[in-house]
XYZ file of C-alpha atoms in Angstrom:
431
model
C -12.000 6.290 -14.182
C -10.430 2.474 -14.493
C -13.151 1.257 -15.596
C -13.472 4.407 -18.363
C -10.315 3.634 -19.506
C -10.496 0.581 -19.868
C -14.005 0.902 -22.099
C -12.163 2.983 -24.449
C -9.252 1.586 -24.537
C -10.778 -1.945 -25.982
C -13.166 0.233 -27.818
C -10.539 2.237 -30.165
C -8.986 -1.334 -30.891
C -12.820 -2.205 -31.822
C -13.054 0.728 -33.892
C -10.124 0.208 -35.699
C -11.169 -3.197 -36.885
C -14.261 -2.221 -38.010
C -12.296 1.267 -40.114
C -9.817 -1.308 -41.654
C -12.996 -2.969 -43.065
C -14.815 0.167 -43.879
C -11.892 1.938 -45.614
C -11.003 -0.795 -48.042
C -14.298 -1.332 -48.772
C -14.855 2.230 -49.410
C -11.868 2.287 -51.735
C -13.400 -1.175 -53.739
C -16.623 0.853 -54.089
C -18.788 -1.158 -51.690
C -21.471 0.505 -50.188
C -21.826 0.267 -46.284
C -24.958 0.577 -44.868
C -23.723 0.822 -41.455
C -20.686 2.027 -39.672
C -21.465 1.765 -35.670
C -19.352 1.588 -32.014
C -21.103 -0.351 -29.591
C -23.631 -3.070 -29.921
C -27.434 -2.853 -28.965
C -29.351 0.362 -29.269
C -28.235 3.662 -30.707
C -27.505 6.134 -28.762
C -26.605 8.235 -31.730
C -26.338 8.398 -35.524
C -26.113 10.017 -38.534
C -26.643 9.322 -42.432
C -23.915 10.530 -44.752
C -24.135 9.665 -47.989
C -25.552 6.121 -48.194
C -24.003 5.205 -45.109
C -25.096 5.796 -41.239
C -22.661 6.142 -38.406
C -23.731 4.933 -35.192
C -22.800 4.837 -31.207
C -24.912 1.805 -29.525
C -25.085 1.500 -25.923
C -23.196 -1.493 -25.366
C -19.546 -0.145 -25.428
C -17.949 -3.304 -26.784
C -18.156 -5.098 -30.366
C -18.953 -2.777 -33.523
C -19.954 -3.326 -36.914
C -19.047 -2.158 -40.745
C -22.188 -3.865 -42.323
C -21.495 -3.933 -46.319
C -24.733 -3.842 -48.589
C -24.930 -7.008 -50.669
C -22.977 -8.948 -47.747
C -24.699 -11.832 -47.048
C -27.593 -11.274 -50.280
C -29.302 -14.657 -51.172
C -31.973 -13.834 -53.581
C -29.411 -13.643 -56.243
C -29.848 -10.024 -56.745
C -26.866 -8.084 -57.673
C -26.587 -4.527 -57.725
C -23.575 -2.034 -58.539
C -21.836 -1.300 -54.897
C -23.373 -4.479 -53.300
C -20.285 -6.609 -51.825
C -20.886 -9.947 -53.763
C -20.794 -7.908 -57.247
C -17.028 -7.359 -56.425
C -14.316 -10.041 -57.775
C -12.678 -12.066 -54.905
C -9.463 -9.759 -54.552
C -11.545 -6.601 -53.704
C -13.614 -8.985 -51.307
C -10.248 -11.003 -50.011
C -8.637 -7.093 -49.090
C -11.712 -6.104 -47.579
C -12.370 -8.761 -45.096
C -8.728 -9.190 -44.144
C -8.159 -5.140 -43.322
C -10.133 -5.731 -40.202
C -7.494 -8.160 -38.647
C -4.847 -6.310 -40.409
C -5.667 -3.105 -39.073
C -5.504 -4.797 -35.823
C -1.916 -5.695 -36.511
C -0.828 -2.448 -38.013
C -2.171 -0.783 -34.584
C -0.181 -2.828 -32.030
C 2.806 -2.552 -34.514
C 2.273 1.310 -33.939
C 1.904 1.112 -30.557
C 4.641 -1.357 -29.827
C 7.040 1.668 -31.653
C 5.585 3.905 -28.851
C 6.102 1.594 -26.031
C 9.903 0.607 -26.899
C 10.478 3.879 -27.400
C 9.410 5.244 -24.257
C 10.581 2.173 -21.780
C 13.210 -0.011 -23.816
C 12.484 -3.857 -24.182
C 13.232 -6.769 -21.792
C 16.152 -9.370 -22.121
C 16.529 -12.455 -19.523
C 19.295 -11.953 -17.856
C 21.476 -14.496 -15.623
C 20.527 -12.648 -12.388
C 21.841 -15.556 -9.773
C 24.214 -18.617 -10.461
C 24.757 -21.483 -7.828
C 28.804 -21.646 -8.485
C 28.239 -25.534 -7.426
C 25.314 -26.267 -10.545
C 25.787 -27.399 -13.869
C 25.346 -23.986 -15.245
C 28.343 -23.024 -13.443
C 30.374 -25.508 -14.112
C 29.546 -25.399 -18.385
C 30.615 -21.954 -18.773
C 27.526 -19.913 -17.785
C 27.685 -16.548 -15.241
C 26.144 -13.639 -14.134
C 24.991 -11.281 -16.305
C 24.885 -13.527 -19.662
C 21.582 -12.616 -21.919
C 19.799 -16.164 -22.814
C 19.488 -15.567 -26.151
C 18.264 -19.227 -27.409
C 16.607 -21.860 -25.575
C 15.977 -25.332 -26.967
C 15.608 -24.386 -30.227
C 12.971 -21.428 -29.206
C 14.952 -17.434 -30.409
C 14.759 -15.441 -26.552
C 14.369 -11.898 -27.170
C 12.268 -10.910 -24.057
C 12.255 -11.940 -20.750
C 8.614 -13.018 -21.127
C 9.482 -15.603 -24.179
C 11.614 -17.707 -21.115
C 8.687 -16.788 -18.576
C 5.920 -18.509 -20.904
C 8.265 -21.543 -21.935
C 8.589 -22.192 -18.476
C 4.792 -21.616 -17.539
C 3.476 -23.575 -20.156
C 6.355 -26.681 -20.297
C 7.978 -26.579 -17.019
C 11.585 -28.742 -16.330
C 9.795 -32.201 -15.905
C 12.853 -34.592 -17.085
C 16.158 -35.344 -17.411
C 16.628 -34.646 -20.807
C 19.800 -32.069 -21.895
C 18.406 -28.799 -23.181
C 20.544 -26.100 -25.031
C 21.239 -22.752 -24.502
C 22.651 -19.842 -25.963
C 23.739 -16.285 -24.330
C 25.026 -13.087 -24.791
C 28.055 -11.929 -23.105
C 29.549 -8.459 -24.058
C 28.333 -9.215 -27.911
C 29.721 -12.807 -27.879
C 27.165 -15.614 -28.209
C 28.034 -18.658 -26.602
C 26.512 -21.849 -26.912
C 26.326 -24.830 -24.143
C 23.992 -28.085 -23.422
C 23.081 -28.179 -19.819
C 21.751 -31.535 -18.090
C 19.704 -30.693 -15.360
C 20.030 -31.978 -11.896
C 17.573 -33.837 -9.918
C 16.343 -32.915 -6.141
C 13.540 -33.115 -4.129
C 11.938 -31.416 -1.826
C 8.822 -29.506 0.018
C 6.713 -27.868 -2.480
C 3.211 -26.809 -2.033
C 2.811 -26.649 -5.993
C 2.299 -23.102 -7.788
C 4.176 -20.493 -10.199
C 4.412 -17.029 -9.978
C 6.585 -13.956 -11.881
C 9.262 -13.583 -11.334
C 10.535 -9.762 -10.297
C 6.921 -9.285 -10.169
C 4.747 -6.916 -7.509
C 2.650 -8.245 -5.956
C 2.978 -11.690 -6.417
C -0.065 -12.821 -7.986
C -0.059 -16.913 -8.674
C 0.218 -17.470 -12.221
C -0.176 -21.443 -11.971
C -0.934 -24.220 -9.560
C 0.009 -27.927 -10.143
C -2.867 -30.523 -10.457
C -3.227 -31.988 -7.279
C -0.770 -30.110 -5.195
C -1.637 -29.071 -1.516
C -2.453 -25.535 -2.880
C -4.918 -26.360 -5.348
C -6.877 -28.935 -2.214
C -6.231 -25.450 -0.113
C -8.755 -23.763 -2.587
C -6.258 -21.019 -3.933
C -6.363 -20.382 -7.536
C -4.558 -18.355 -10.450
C -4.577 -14.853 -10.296
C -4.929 -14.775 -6.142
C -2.361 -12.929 -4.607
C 0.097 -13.934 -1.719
C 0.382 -11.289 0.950
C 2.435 -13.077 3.554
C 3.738 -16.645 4.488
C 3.796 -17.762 8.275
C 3.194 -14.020 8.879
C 5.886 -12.325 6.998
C 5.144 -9.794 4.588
C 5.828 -10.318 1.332
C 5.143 -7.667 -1.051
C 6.938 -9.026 -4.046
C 8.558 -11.836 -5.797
C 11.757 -11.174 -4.139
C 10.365 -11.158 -0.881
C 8.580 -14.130 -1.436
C 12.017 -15.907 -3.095
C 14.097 -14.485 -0.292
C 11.481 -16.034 2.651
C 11.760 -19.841 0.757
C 15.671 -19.706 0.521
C 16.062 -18.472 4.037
C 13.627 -20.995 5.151
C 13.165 -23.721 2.526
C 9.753 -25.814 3.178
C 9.567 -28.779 5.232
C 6.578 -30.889 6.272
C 5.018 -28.724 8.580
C 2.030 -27.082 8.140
C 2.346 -23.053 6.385
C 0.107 -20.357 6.796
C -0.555 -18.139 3.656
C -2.298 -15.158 3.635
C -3.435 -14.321 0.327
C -5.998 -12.038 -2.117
C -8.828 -13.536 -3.504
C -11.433 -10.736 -5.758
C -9.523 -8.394 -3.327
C -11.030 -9.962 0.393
C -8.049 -11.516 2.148
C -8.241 -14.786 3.122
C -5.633 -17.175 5.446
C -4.928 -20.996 5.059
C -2.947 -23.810 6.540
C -0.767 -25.707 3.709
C 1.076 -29.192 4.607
C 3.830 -29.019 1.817
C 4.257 -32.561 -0.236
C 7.506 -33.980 -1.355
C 8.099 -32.966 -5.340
C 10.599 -34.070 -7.590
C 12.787 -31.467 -9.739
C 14.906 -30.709 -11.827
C 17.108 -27.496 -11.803
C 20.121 -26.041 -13.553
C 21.292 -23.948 -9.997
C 20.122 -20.454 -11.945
C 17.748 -17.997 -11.931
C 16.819 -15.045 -14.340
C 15.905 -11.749 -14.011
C 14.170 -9.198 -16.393
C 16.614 -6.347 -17.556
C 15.455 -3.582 -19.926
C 17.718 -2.152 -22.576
C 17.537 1.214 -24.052
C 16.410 0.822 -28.421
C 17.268 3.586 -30.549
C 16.663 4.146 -34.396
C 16.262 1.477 -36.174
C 16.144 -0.951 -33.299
C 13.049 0.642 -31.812
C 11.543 -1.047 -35.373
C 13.199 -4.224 -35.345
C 12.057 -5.318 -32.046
C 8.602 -3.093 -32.374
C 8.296 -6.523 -35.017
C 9.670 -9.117 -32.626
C 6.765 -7.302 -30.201
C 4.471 -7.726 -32.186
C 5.398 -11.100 -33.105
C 5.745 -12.216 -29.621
C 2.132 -11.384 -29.072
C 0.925 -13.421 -32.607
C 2.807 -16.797 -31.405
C 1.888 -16.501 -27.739
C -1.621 -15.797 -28.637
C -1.156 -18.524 -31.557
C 0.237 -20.891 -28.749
C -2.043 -20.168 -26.034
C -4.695 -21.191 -28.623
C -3.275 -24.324 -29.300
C -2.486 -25.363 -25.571
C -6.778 -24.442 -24.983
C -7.209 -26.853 -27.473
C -5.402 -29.506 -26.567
C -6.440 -28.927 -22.461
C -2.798 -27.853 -21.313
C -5.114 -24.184 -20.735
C -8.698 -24.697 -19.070
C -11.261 -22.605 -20.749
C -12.053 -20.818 -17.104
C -8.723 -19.325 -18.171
C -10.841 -17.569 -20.949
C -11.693 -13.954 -20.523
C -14.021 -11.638 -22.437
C -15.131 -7.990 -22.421
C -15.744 -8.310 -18.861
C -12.779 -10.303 -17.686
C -10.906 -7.856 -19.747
C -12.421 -4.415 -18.430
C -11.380 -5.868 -14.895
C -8.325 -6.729 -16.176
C -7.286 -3.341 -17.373
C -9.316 -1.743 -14.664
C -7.138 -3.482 -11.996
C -4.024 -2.520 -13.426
C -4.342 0.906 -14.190
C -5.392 0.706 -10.118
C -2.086 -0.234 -9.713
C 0.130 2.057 -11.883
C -2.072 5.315 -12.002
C -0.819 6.524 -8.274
C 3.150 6.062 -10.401
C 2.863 8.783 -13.289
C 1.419 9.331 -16.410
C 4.242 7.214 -18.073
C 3.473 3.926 -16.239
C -0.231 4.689 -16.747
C 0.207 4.909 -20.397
C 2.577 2.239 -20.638
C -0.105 -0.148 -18.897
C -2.817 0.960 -21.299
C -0.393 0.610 -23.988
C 0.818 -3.065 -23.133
C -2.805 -3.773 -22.758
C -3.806 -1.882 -25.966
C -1.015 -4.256 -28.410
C -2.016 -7.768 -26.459
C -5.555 -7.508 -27.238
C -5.319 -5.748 -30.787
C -3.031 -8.941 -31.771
C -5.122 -11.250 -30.160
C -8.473 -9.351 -31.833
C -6.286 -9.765 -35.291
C -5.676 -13.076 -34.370
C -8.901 -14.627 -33.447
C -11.248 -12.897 -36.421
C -8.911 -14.955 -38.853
C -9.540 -18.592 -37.459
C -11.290 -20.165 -40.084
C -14.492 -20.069 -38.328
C -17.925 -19.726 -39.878
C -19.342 -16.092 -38.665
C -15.688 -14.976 -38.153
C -13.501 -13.121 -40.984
C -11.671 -16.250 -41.134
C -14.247 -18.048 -41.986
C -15.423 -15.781 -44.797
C -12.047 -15.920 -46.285
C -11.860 -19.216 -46.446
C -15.094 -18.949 -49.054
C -13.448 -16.738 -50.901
C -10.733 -18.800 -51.546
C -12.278 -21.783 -52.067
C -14.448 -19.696 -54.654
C -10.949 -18.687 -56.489
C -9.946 -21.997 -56.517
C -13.385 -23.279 -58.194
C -13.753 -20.630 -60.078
C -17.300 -20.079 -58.824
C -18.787 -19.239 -55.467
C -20.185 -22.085 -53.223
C -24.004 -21.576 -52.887
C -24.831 -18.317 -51.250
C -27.542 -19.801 -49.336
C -25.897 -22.507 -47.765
C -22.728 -20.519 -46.950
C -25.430 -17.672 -45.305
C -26.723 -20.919 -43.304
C -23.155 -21.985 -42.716
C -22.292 -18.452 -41.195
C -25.473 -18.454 -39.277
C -24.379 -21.571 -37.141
C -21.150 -20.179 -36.292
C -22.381 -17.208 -35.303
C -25.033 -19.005 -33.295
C -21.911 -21.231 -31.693
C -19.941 -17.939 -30.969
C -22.663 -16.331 -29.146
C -22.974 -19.429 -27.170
C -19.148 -19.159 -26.323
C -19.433 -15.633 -25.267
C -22.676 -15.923 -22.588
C -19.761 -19.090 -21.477
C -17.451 -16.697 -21.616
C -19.883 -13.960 -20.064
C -20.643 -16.080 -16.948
C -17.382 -17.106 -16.356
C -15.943 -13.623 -16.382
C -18.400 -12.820 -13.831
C -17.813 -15.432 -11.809
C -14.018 -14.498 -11.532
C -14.890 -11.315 -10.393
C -17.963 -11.846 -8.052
């Protein structure tokens, strides 16, 4: 059934891409030829009208294939998709990533309405730190942070994963307390000590690794993201807490550690020597708090939702780029049917409302991410057509349709290479 849900699931966000295309299209008096779920061989169709509506056997990918779309003879009939001016062409390429949008903006009014949204929330203050002593206390909302707006708990949780407190350098932050924002600039203090060199959720269950430092005794152990520690020195620890409460009762030192941890679900046990690490800390922590949205909030911050997901994704992007993110980190189809699969695992046995919320959550991060990927300006990709289409407005001709059909063939070529990457990778992760 996981693995069911998690087909359709990334199916109906498929499906909608491919209707946003269809249904402008339609409405610009384009012909489609095609209108299939599913890549590979049907399993069944129909023909209604000029158009054929097919299920394939492959339940991922689809297609809204647009007679006319990529003609190079120079023949131009009446409903064939280059005899349309560039606006009706712009609006009927972008609907696919748009629909994507307008479905995890839907969904994101569903999910705040049902569970609320999540602020960071001062959860524990060292009455000795600098945090302390500049004003800060328990139960402030960070509502800035260097320059970055905080309105979820997850916004401080990826700042922190992606550029962790490396320097002495004074950062600024602003909170909420009782519907007074106050502002302060905290200079972190530096300590040292035994660290075997990995990040993981906080409030989270179970607590599943979310990064390991270059170099650090737990990368040389073998361990890697997304394993999951059961115990340390042969204490349970079920979740982040436990796992926080075990290192402040008994802080590292340099003797060996035993961790017991999930890796593809076999449990495996190593000895750790923890290293001496430099740090810097404020003397807080922060917890995840969600707050109740009614009317017109459950829109506003269905936007900042949405929005979250578009810069993260946006961000993640970049940081792939630029190496910060290895591309093993990548997942595709498969990566993300075991994905889903593994946490509806997890929340089915706790109701129907933290099964849907999973699906939900799922549902809006890969819709955004679908809308955001099919408008990089990438040959093959809707991006990539776009950017044609513009560059045919601004010349007031079209660039050669052959060599923009050759153009789009490459890409396409490169992007199936990237998915068999992507393919073999995801496989590997699970095997």
């Amino acid at each position: 059934m996981k693995i069911i849900y998690a087909i359709l699931t990334i199916g109906l966000i498929v499906f909608i891409h491919e209707l946003g295309h269809f249904l402008i299209a339609k409405k610009n008096g384009i012909n489609i030829v095609e209108f299939s779920l599913g890549m590979g061989p049907r399993l069944f169709s129909f023909v209604r009208k000029e158009t054929r509506y097919s299920l394939k056997l492959l339940p991922v990918g689809g297609s809204c294939i647009m007679l006319g779309e990529d003609e190079t003879s120079g023949i131009v009939e009446e409903g064939f998709f280059i005899s349309k001016g560039v606006g009706p062409r712009f609006s009927t390429i972008f609907a696919g990533p748009f629909f994507n949008f307008i479905y995890a903006f839907v969904l994101s009014i569903i999910f705040i309405s049902i569970n609320g949204y999540d602020v960071p929330v001062i959860s524990t203050l060292n009455e000795n730190s600098v945090a302390y002593k500049a004003g800060i206390r328990e139960g402030d909302i960070i509502t800035e942070y260097n320059g970055n707006n905080i309105r979820f708990y997850r916004d401080m949780s990826f700042i922190h994963y992606i550029n962790p407190l490396i320097n002495t350098e004074f950062v600024s932050i602003s909170v909420n307390r009782e519907g007074e924002i106050l502002h302060y600039n905290l200079y972190p203090e530096k300590d040292t000590r035994y660290l075997i060199g990995f990040d993981y959720l906080q409030n989270s269950s179970p607590v599943k690794i979310t990064k390991i430092v270059k170099n650090s005794p737990l990368e040389k152990s073998g361990i890697a993201v997304g394993d999951i520690i059961t115990s340390i020195n042969n204490v349970k620890v079920e979740s982040a807490c436990d796992l926080t409460d075990y290192l402040n009762r008994t802080p590292l030192s340099d003797d060996y550690i035993t961790l017991t941890y999930s890796h593809k679900s076999k449990l495996k046990t190593v000895k750790i020597k923890p290293e001496i690490f430099e740090l810097y800390y404020y003397g807080f922590d922060y917890g995840a708090d969600f707050l109740q949205a009614k009317g017109i909030h459950i829109i506003k911050y269905s936007f900042y939702e949405i929005s979250y997901w578009i810069k993260t994704g946006l961000k993640s992007l970049s940081y792939l780029i630029s190496g910060k993110i290895g591309m093993n980190q990548m997942s595709g189809p498969v990566g993300l049917v075991n994905n889903i699969g593994q946490s509806v695992d997890k929340t089915s046995a706790l109701g129907t409302k933290a099964l849907l919320s999973t699906l939900i959550t799922w549902s809006i991060i890969i819709s955004a991410n679908l809308g955001i990927m099919n408008l990089l300006p990438l040959p093959a990709l809707d991006g990539g057509r776009l950017v044609f289409i513009i560059i045919e407005a601004l010349r007031g001709k079209p660039i050669n349709r052959e060599k923009e059909a050759y153009i789009h063939l490459i890409g396409f070529a490169m992007l199936m290479m990237l998915m068999i990457y992507v393919f073999v990778n995801d496989i590997k992760s699970i095997m």
